[in-house]
CSV table of C-alpha atoms in Angstrom, one decimal:
chain,number,residue,atom,x,y,z
A,1,UNK,CA,-0.2,-3.0,33.2
A,2,UNK,CA,-1.7,-1.3,30.3
A,3,UNK,CA,-4.7,-2.7,28.3
A,4,UNK,CA,-4.5,-0.8,24.9
A,5,UNK,CA,-7.2,-1.0,22.6
A,6,UNK,CA,-7.5,-0.3,18.6
A,7,UNK,CA,-10.2,1.9,18.4
A,8,UNK,CA,-10.2,3.3,14.7
A,9,UNK,CA,-8.0,2.7,11.7
A,10,UNK,CA,-7.6,4.3,8.3
A,11,UNK,CA,-5.9,2.2,5.6
A,12,UNK,CA,-5.3,3.8,2.2
A,13,UNK,CA,-4.1,2.3,-0.9
A,14,UNK,CA,-3.5,4.0,-4.5
A,15,UNK,CA,-1.7,3.1,-7.5
A,16,UNK,CA,-0.7,4.2,-10.8
A,17,UNK,CA,-0.2,1.0,-13.7
A,18,UNK,CA,1.7,1.9,-17.0
A,19,UNK,CA,1.2,-1.0,-19.5
A,20,UNK,CA,2.5,-1.3,-22.9
A,21,UNK,CA,1.6,-4.0,-25.6
A,22,UNK,CA,4.1,-4.5,-28.2
A,23,UNK,CA,2.5,-6.4,-30.8
A,24,UNK,CA,5.7,-7.3,-32.9
A,25,UNK,CA,7.3,-9.1,-30.3
A,26,UNK,CA,3.8,-10.7,-28.9
A,27,UNK,CA,4.7,-9.4,-25.5
A,28,UNK,CA,3.3,-6.7,-22.6
A,29,UNK,CA,5.7,-4.9,-20.3
A,30,UNK,CA,4.1,-3.0,-17.3
A,31,UNK,CA,5.5,-0.6,-14.3
A,32,UNK,CA,3.2,-0.3,-11.2
A,33,UNK,CA,3.3,2.1,-8.7
A,34,UNK,CA,1.5,1.7,-5.2
A,35,UNK,CA,1.5,4.1,-1.7
A,36,UNK,CA,0.4,2.4,1.4
A,37,UNK,CA,-0.5,4.3,4.2
A,38,UNK,CA,-2.0,3.3,7.6
A,39,UNK,CA,-3.1,5.3,10.4
A,40,UNK,CA,-4.2,4.2,13.8
A,41,UNK,CA,-6.1,5.2,16.8
A,42,UNK,CA,-5.5,3.4,20.2
A,43,UNK,CA,-6.9,3.8,23.8
A,44,UNK,CA,-5.5,2.8,27.1
A,45,UNK,CA,-8.8,1.3,29.0
A,46,UNK,CA,-7.0,1.9,32.1
A,47,UNK,CA,-5.8,5.3,32.2
A,48,UNK,CA,-8.4,6.7,29.3
A,49,UNK,CA,-5.2,8.1,27.4
A,50,UNK,CA,-5.8,8.3,23.4
A,51,UNK,CA,-3.0,8.1,20.8
A,52,UNK,CA,-2.7,8.4,17.2
A,53,UNK,CA,0.2,6.6,15.6
A,54,UNK,CA,0.9,7.2,11.9
A,55,UNK,CA,2.9,4.5,10.2
A,56,UNK,CA,5.4,4.9,7.8
A,57,UNK,CA,4.2,4.8,4.4
A,58,UNK,CA,5.4,1.9,2.0
A,59,UNK,CA,6.1,3.0,-1.7
A,60,UNK,CA,6.4,-0.2,-3.9
A,61,UNK,CA,7.4,0.0,-7.4
A,62,UNK,CA,7.3,-3.2,-9.9
A,63,UNK,CA,8.2,-4.0,-13.3
A,64,UNK,CA,7.4,-7.2,-15.3
A,65,UNK,CA,7.0,-8.4,-18.9
A,66,UNK,CA,5.0,-11.4,-20.3
A,67,UNK,CA,5.9,-13.2,-23.6
A,68,UNK,CA,3.1,-15.1,-25.4
A,69,UNK,CA,3.5,-17.8,-27.5
C-alpha cells in the first residue's frame, strides 16, 4: 500500500473581460475569458518517490447581457 501526500501545488487563474454599455437600449453586454492551470507535487511516504502532475488547463468563455428597466 502506498501513501501519497500532496507536498506543493500551484494554481493560476487569469482572464480578460470585454464590456460594452449600450445607452440607447439601456443594456450592457460582456464577453469573458478565463484560463485556469493547476500543477501539483506528490510524495510517496513509503518509497520516497516524488512526482509532479501537470493537470489539463481549463479555458472558459462566457457571454452575457443585462437589460435595465
